[in-house]
mmCIF file of N, CA and C in Angstrom:
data_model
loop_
_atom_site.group_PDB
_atom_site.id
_atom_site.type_symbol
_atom_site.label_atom_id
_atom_site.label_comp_id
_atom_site.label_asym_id
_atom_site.label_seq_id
_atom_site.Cartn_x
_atom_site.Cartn_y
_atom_site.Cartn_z
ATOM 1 N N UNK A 1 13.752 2.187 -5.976
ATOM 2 C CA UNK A 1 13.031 2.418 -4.739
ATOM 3 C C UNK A 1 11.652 1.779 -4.877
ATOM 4 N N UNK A 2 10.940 0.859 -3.985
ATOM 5 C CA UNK A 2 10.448 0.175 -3.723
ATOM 6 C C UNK A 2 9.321 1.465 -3.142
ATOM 7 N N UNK A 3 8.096 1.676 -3.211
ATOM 8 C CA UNK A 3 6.620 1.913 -3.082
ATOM 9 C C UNK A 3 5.588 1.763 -2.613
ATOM 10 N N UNK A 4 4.492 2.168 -1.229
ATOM 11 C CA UNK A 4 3.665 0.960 -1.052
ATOM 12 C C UNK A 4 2.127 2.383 -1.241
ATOM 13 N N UNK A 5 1.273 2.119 -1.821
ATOM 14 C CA UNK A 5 0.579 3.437 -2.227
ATOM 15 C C UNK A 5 -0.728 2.841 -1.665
ATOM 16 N N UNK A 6 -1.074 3.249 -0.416
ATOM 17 C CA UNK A 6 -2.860 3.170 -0.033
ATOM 18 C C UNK A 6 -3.520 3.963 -0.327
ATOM 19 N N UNK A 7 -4.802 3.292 -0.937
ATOM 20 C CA UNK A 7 -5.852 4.078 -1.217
ATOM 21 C C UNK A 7 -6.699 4.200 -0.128
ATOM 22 N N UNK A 8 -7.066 5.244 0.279
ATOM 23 C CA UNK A 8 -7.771 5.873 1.894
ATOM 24 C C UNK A 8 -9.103 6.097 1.448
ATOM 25 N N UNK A 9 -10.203 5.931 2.073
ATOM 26 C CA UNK A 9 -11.020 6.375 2.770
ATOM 27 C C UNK A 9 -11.428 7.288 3.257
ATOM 28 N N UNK A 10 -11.935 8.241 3.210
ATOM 29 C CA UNK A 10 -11.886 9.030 4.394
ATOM 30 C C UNK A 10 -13.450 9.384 4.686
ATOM 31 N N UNK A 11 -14.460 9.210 4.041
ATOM 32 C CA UNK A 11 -15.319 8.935 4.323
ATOM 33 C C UNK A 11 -16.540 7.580 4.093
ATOM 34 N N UNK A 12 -17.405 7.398 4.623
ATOM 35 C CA UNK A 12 -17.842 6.415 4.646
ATOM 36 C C UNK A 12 -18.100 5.260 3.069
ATOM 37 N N UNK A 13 -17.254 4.674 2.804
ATOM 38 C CA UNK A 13 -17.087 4.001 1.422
ATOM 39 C C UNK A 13 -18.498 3.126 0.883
ATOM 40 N N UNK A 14 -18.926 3.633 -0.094
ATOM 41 C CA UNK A 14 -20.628 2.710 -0.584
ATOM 42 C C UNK A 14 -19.970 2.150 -1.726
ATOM 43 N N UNK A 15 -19.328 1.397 -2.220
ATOM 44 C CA UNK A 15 -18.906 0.445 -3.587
ATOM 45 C C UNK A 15 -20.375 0.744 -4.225
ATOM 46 N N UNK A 16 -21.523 0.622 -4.140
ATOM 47 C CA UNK A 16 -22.442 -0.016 -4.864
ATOM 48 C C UNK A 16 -23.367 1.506 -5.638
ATOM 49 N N UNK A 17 -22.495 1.915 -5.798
ATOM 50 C CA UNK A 17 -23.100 3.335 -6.187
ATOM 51 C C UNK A 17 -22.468 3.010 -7.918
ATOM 52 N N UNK A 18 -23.069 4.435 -8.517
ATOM 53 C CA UNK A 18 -22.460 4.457 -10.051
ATOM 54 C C UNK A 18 -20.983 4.998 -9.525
ATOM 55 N N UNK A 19 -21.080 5.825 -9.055
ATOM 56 C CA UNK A 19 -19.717 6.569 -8.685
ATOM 57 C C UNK A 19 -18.238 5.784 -8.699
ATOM 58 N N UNK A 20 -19.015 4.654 -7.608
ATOM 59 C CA UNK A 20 -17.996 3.474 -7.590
ATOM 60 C C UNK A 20 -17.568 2.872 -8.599
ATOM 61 N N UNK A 21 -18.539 2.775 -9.480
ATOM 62 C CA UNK A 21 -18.409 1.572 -11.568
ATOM 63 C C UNK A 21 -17.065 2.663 -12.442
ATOM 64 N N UNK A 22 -17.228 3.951 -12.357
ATOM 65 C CA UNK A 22 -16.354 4.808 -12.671
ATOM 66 C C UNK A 22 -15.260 4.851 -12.012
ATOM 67 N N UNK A 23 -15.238 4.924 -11.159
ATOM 68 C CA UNK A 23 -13.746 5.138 -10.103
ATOM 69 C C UNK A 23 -12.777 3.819 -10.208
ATOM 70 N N UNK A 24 -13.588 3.247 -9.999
ATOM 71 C CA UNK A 24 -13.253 1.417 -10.617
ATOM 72 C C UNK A 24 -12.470 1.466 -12.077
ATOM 73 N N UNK A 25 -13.314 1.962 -12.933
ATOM 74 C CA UNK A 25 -13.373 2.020 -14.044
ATOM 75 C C UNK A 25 -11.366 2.735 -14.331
ATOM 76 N N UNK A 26 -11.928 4.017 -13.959
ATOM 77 C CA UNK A 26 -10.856 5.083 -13.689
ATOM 78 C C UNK A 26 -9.456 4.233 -13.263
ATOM 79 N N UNK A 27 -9.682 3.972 -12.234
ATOM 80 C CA UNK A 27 -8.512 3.079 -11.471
ATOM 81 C C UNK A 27 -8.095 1.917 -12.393
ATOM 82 N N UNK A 28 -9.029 1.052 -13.284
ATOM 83 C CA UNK A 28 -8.294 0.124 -13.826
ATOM 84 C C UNK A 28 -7.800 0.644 -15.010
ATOM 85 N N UNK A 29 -7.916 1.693 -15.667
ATOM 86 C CA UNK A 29 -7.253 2.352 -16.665
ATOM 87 C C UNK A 29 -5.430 2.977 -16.234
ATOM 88 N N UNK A 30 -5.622 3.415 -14.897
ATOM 89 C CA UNK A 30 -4.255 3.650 -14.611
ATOM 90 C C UNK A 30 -3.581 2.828 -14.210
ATOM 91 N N UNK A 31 -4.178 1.800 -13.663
ATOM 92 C CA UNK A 31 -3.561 0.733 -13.116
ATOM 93 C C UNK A 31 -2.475 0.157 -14.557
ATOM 94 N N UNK A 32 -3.472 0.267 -15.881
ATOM 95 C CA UNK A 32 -2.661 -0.798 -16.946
ATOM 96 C C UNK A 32 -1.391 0.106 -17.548
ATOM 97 N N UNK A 33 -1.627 1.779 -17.316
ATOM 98 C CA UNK A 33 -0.370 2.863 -17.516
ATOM 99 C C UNK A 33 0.731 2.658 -16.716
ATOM 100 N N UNK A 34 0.053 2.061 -15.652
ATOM 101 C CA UNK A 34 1.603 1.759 -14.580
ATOM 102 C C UNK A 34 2.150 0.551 -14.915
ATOM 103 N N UNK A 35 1.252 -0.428 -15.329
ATOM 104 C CA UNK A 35 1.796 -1.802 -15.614
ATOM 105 C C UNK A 35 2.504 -1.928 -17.377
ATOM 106 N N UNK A 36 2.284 -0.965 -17.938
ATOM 107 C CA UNK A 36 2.882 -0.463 -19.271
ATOM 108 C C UNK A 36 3.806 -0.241 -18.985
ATOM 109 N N UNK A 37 4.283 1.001 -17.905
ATOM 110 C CA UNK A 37 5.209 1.714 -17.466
ATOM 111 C C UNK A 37 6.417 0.898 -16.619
ATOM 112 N N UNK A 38 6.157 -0.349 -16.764
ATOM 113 C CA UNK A 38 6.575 -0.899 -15.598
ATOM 114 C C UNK A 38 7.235 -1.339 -13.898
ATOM 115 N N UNK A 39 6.168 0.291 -13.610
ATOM 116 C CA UNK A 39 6.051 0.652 -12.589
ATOM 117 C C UNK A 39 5.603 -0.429 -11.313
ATOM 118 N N UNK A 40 4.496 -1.024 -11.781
ATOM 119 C CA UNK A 40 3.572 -1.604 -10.666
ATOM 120 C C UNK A 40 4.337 -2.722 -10.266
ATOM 121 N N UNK A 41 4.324 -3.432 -9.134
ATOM 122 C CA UNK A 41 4.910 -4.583 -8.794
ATOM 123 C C UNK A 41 3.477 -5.306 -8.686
ATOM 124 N N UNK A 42 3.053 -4.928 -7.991
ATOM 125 C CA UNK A 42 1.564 -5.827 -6.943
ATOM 126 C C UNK A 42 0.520 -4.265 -6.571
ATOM 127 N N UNK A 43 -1.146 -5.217 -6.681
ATOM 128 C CA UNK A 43 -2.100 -4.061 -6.199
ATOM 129 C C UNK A 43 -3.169 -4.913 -6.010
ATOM 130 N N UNK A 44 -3.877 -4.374 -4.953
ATOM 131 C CA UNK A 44 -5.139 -5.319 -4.755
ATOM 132 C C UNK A 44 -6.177 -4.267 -3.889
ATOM 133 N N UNK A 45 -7.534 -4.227 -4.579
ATOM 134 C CA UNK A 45 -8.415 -3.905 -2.889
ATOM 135 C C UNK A 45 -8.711 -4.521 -1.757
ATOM 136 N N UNK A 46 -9.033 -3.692 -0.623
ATOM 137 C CA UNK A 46 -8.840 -4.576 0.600
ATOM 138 C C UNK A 46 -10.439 -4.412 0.955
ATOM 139 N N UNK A 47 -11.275 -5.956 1.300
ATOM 140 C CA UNK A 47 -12.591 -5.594 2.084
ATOM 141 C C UNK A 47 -12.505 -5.522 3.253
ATOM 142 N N UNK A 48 -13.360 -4.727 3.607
ATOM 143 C CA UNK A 48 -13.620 -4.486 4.941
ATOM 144 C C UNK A 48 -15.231 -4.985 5.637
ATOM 145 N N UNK A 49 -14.950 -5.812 5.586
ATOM 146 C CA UNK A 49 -16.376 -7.404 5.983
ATOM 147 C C UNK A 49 -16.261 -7.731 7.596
ATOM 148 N N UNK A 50 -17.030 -8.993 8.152
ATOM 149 C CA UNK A 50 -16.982 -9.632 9.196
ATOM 150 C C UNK A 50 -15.526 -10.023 9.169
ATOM 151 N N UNK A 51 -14.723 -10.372 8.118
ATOM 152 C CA UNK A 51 -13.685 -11.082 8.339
ATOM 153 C C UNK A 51 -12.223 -10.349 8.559
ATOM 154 N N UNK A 52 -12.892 -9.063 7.818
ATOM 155 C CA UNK A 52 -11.650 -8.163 8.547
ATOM 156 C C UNK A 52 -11.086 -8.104 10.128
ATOM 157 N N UNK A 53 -9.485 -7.594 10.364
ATOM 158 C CA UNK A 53 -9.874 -8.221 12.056
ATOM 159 C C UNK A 53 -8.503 -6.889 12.320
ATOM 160 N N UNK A 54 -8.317 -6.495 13.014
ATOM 161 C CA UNK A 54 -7.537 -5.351 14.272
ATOM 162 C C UNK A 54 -7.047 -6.409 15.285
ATOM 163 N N UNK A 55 -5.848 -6.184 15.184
ATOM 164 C CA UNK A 55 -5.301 -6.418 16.289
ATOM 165 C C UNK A 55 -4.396 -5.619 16.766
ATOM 166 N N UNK A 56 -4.498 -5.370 18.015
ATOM 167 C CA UNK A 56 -3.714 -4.531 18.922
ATOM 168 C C UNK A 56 -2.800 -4.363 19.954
ATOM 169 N N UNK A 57 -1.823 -4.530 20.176
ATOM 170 C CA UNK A 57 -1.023 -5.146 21.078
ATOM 171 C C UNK A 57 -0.392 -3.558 22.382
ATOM 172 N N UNK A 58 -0.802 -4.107 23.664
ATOM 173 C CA UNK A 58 -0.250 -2.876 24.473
ATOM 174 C C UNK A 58 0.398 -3.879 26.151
ATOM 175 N N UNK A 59 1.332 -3.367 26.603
ATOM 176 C CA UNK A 59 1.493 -4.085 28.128
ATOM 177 C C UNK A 59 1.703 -5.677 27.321
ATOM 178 N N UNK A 60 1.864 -6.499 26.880
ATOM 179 C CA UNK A 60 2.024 -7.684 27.009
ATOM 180 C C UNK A 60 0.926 -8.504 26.005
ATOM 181 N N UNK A 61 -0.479 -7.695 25.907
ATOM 182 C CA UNK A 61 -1.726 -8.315 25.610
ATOM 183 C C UNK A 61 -1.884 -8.194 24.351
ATOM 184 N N UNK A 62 -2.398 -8.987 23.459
ATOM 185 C CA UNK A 62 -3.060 -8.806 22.130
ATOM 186 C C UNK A 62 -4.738 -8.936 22.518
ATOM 187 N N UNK A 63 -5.269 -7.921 21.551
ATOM 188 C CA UNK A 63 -6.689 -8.031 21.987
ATOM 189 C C UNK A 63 -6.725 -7.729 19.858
ATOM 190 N N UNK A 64 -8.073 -8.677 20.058
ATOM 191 C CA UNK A 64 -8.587 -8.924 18.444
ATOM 192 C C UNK A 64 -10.314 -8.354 18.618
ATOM 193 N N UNK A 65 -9.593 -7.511 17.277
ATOM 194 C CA UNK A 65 -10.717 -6.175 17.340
ATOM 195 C C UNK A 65 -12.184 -7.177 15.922
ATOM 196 N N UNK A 66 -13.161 -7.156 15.938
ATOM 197 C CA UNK A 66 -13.601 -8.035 14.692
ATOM 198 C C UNK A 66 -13.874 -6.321 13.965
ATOM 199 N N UNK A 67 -14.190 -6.863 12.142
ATOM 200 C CA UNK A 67 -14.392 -5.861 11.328
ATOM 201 C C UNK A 67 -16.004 -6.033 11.336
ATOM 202 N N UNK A 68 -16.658 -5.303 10.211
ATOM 203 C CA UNK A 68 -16.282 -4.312 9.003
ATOM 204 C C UNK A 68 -15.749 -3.235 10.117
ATOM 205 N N UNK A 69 -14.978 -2.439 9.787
ATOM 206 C CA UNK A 69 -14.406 -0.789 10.357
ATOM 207 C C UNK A 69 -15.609 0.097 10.041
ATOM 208 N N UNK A 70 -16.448 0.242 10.282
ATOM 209 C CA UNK A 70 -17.028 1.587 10.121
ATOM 210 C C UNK A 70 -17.116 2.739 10.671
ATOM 211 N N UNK A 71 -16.341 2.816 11.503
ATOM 212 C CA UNK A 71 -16.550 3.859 12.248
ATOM 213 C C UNK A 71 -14.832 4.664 11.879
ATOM 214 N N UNK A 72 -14.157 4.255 11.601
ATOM 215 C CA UNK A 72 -12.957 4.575 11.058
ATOM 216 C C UNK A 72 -13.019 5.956 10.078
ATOM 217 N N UNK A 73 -12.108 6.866 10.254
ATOM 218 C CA UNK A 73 -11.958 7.933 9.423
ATOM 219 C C UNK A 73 -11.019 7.679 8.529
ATOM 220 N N UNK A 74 -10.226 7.045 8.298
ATOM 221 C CA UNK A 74 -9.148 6.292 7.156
ATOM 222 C C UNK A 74 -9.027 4.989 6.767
ATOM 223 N N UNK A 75 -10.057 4.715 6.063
ATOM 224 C CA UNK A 75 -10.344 3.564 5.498
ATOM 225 C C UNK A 75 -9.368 2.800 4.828
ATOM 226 N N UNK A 76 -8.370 1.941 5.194
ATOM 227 C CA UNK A 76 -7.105 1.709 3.970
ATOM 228 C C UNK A 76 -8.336 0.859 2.851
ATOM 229 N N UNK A 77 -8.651 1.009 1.949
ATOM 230 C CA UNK A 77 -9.199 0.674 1.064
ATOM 231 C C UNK A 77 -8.763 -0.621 0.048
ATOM 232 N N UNK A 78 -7.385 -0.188 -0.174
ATOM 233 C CA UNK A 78 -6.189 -0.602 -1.181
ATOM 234 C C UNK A 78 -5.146 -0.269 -1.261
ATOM 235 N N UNK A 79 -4.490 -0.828 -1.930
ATOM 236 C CA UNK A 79 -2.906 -0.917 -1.727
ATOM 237 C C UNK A 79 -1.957 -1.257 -3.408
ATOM 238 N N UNK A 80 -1.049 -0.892 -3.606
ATOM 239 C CA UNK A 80 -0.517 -0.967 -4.785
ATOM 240 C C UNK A 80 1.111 -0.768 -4.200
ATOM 241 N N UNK A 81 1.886 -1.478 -5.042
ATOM 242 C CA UNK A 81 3.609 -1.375 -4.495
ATOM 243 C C UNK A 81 4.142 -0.938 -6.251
ATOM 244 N N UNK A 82 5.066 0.508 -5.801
ATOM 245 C CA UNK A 82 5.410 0.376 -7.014
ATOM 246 C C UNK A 82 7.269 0.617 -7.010
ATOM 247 N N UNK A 83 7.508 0.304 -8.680
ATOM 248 C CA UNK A 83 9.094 0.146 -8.382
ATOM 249 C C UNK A 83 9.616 1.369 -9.134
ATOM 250 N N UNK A 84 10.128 2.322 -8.278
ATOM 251 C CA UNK A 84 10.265 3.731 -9.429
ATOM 252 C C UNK A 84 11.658 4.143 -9.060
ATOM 253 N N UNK A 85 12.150 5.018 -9.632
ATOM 254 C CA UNK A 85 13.742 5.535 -9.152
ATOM 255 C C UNK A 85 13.995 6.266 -7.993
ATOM 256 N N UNK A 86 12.927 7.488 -7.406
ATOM 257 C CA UNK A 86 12.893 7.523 -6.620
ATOM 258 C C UNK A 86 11.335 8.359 -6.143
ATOM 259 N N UNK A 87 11.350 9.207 -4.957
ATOM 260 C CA UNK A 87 10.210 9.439 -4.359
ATOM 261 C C UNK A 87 9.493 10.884 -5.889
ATOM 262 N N UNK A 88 10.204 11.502 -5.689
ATOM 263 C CA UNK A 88 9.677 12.523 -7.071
ATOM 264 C C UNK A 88 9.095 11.682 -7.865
ATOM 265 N N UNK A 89 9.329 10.345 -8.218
ATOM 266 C CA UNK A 89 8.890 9.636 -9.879
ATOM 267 C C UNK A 89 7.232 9.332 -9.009
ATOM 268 N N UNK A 90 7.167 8.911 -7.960
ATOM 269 C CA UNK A 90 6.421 8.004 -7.480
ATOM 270 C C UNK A 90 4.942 9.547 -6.889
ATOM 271 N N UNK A 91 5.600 10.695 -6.681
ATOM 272 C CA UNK A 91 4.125 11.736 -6.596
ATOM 273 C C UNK A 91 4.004 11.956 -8.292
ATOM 274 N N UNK A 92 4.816 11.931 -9.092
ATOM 275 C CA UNK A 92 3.997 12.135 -10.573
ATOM 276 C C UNK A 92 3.216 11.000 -10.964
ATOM 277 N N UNK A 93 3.425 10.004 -10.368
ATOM 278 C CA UNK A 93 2.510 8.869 -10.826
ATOM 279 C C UNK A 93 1.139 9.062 -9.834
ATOM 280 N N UNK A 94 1.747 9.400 -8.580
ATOM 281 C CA UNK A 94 0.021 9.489 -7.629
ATOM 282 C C UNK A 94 -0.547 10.687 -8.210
ATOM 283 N N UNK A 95 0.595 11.833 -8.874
ATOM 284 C CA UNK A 95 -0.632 13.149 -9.063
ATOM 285 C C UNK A 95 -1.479 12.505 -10.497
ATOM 286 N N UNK A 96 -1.037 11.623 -11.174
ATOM 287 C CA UNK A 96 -1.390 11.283 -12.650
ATOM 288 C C UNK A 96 -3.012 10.421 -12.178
ATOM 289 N N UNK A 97 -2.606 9.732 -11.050
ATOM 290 C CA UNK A 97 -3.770 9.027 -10.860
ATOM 291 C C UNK A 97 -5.205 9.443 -10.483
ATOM 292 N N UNK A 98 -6.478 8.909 -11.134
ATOM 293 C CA UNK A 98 -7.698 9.019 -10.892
ATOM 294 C C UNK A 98 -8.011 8.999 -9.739
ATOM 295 N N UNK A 99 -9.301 10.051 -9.129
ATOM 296 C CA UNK A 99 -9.469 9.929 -7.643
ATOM 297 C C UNK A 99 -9.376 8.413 -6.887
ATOM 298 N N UNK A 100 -9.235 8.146 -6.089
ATOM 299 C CA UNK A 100 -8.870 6.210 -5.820
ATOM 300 C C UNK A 100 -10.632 5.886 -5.297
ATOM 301 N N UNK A 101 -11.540 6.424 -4.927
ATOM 302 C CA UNK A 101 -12.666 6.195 -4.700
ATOM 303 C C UNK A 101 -13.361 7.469 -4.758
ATOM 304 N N UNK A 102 -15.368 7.013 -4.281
ATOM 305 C CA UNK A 102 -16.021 7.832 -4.565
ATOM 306 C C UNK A 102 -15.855 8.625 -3.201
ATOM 307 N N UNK A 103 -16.454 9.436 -2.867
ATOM 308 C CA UNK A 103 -16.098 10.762 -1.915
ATOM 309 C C UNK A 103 -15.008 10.691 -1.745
ATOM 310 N N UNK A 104 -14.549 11.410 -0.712
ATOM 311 C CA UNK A 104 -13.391 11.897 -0.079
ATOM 312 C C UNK A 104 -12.391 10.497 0.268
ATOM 313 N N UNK A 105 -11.398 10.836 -0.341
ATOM 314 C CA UNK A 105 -10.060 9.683 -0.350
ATOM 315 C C UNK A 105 -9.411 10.037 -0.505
ATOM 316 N N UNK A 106 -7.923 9.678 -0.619
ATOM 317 C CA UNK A 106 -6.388 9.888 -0.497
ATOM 318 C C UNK A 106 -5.816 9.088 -0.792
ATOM 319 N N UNK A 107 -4.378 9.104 -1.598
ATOM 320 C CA UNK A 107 -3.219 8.819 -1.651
ATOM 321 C C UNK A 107 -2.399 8.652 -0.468
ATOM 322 N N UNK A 108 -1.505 7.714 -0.116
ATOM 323 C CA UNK A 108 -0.426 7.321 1.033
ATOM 324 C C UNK A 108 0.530 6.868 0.526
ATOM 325 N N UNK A 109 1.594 7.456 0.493
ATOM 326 C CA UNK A 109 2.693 6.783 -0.176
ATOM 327 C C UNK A 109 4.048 6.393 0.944
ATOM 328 N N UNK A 110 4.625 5.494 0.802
ATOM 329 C CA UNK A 110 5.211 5.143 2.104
ATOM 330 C C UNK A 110 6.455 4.449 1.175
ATOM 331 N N UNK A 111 7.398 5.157 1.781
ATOM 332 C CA UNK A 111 8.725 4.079 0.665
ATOM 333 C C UNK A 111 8.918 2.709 1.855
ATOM 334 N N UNK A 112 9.255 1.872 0.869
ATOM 335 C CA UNK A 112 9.782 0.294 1.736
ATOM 336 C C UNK A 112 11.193 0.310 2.340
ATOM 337 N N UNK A 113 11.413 0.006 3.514
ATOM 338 C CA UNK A 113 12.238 -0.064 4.168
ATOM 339 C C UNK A 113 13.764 -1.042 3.212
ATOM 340 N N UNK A 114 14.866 -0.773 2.775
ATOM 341 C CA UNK A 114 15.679 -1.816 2.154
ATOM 342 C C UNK A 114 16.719 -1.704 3.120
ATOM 343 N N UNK A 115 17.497 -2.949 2.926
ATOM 344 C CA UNK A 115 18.897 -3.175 3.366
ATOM 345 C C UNK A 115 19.480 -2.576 3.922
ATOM 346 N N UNK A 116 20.050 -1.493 2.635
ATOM 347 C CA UNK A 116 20.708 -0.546 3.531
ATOM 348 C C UNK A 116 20.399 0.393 4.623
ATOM 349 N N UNK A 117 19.420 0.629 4.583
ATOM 350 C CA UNK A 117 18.016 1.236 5.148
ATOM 351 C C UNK A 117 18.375 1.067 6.648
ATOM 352 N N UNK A 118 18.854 -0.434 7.325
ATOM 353 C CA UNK A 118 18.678 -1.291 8.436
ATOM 354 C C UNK A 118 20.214 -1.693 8.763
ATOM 355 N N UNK A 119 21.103 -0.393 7.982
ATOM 356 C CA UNK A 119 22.833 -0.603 8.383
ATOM 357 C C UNK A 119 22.933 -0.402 10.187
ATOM 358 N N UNK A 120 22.039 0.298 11.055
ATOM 359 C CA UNK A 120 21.849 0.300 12.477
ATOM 360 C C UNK A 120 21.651 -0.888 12.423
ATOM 361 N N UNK A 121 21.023 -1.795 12.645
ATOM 362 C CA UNK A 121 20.849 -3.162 12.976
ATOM 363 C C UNK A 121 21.503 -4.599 12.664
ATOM 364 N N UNK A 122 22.441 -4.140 11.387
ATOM 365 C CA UNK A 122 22.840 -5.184 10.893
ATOM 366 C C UNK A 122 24.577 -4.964 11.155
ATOM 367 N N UNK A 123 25.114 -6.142 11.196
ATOM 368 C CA UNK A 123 26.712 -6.332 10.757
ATOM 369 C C UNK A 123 26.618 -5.911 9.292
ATOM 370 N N UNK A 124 28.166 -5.282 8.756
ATOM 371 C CA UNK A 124 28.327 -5.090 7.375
ATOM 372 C C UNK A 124 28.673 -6.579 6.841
ATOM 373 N N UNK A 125 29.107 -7.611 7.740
ATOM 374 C CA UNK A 125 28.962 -9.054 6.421
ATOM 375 C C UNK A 125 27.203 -9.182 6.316
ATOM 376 N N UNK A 126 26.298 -8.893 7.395
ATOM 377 C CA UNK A 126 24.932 -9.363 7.269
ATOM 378 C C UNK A 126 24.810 -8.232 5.825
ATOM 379 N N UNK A 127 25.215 -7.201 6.051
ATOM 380 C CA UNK A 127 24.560 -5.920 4.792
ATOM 381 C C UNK A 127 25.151 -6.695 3.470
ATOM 382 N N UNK A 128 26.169 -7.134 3.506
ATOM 383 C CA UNK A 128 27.558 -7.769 2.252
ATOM 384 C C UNK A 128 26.698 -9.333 1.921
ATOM 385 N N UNK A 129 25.884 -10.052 2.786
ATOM 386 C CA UNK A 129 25.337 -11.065 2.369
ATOM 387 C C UNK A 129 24.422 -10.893 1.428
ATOM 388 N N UNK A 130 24.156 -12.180 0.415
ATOM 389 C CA UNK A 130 22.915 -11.977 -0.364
ATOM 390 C C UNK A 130 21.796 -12.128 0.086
ATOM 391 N N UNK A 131 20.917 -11.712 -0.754
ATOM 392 C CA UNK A 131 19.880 -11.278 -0.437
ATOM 393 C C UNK A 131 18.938 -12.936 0.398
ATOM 394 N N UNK A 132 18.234 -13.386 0.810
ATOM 395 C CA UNK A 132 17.942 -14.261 1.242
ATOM 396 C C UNK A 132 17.054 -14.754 0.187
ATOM 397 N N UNK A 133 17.077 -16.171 -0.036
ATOM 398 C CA UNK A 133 17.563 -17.364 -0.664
ATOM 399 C C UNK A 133 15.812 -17.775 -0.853
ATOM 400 N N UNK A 134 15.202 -18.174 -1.823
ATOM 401 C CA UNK A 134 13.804 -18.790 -1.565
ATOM 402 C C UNK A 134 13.128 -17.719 -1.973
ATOM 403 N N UNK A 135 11.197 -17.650 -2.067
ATOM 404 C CA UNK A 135 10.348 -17.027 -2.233
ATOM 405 C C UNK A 135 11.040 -15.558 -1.471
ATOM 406 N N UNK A 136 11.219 -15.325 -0.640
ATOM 407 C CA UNK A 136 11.671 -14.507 0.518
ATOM 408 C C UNK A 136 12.319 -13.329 0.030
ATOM 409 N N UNK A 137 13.251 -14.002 -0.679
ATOM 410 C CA UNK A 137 14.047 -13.182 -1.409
ATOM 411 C C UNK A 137 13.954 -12.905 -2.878
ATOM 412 N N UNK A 138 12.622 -13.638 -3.382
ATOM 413 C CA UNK A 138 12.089 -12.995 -4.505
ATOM 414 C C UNK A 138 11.293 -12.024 -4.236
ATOM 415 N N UNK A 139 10.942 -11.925 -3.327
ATOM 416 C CA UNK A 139 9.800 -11.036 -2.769
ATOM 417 C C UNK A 139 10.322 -9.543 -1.837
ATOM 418 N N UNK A 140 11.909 -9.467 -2.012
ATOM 419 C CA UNK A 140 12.127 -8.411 -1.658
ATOM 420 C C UNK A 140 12.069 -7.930 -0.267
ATOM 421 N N UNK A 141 11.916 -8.953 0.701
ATOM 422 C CA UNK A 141 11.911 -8.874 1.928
ATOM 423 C C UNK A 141 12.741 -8.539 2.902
ATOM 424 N N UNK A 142 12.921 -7.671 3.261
ATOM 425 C CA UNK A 142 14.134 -6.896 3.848
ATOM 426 C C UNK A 142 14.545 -7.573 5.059
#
């Protein structure tokens, strides 16, 4: 079972504090237990700058929101995908983990949608086909 674990926000995020050098700190220590464990697939932090961008789609229209988010109460912060057996393996690894930032933050754990997952939508030769062919299908793309 496939993993996608955001690190939240929930109040206003200052990186530039000590708090942050520790939490950092903290986080890259578990990060290398999961990558021992060979849990982790992929993890990265996300900024939230001028270049961040919202988009929103309602009636027909896309409207493009510009960043930083500050005014946001759930900051997705970061993100990590992990590969575990199933959802039980994957809260002992979030309860194991260091707070994900300084104040108030959270864990999100969201399993990835697979194959079989999408037997409503698909023919059983589409489910019986391999997996798709290229980067695409190294990458687990459903």
């Amino acid at each position: 079972m496939r993993v996608m674990v955001f690190a939240k926000a929930i109040e206003n995020l200052d990186m530039s504090t000590p708090a942050a050098a520790e939490a950092f700190a903290a986080m890259d220590r578990f990060t290398e237990e999961l990558v021992q464990a060979g849990v982790l697939v992929a993890a990265a932090g996300l900024k939230n700058g001028p270049l961040a961008k919202r988009i929103t789609f309602e009636g027909g229209r896309c409207t493009v929101i510009d960043g930083p988010f500050a005014e946001t109460r759930e900051l997705i912060a970061g993100f990590s995908i992990w590969q575990v057996k199933d959802i039980d393996e994957a809260l002992a690894w979030a309860r194991r983990s260091p707070q994900p930032l300084p104040g108030a933050s959270e864990l999100e754990i969201r399993p990835f949608f697979e194959a079989e997952d999408l037997a409503g939508f698909l023919t059983p030769e589409e489910l019986a086909a391999p997996p798709h062919e290229g980067l695409r299908g190294q990458l687990g793309v459903a």
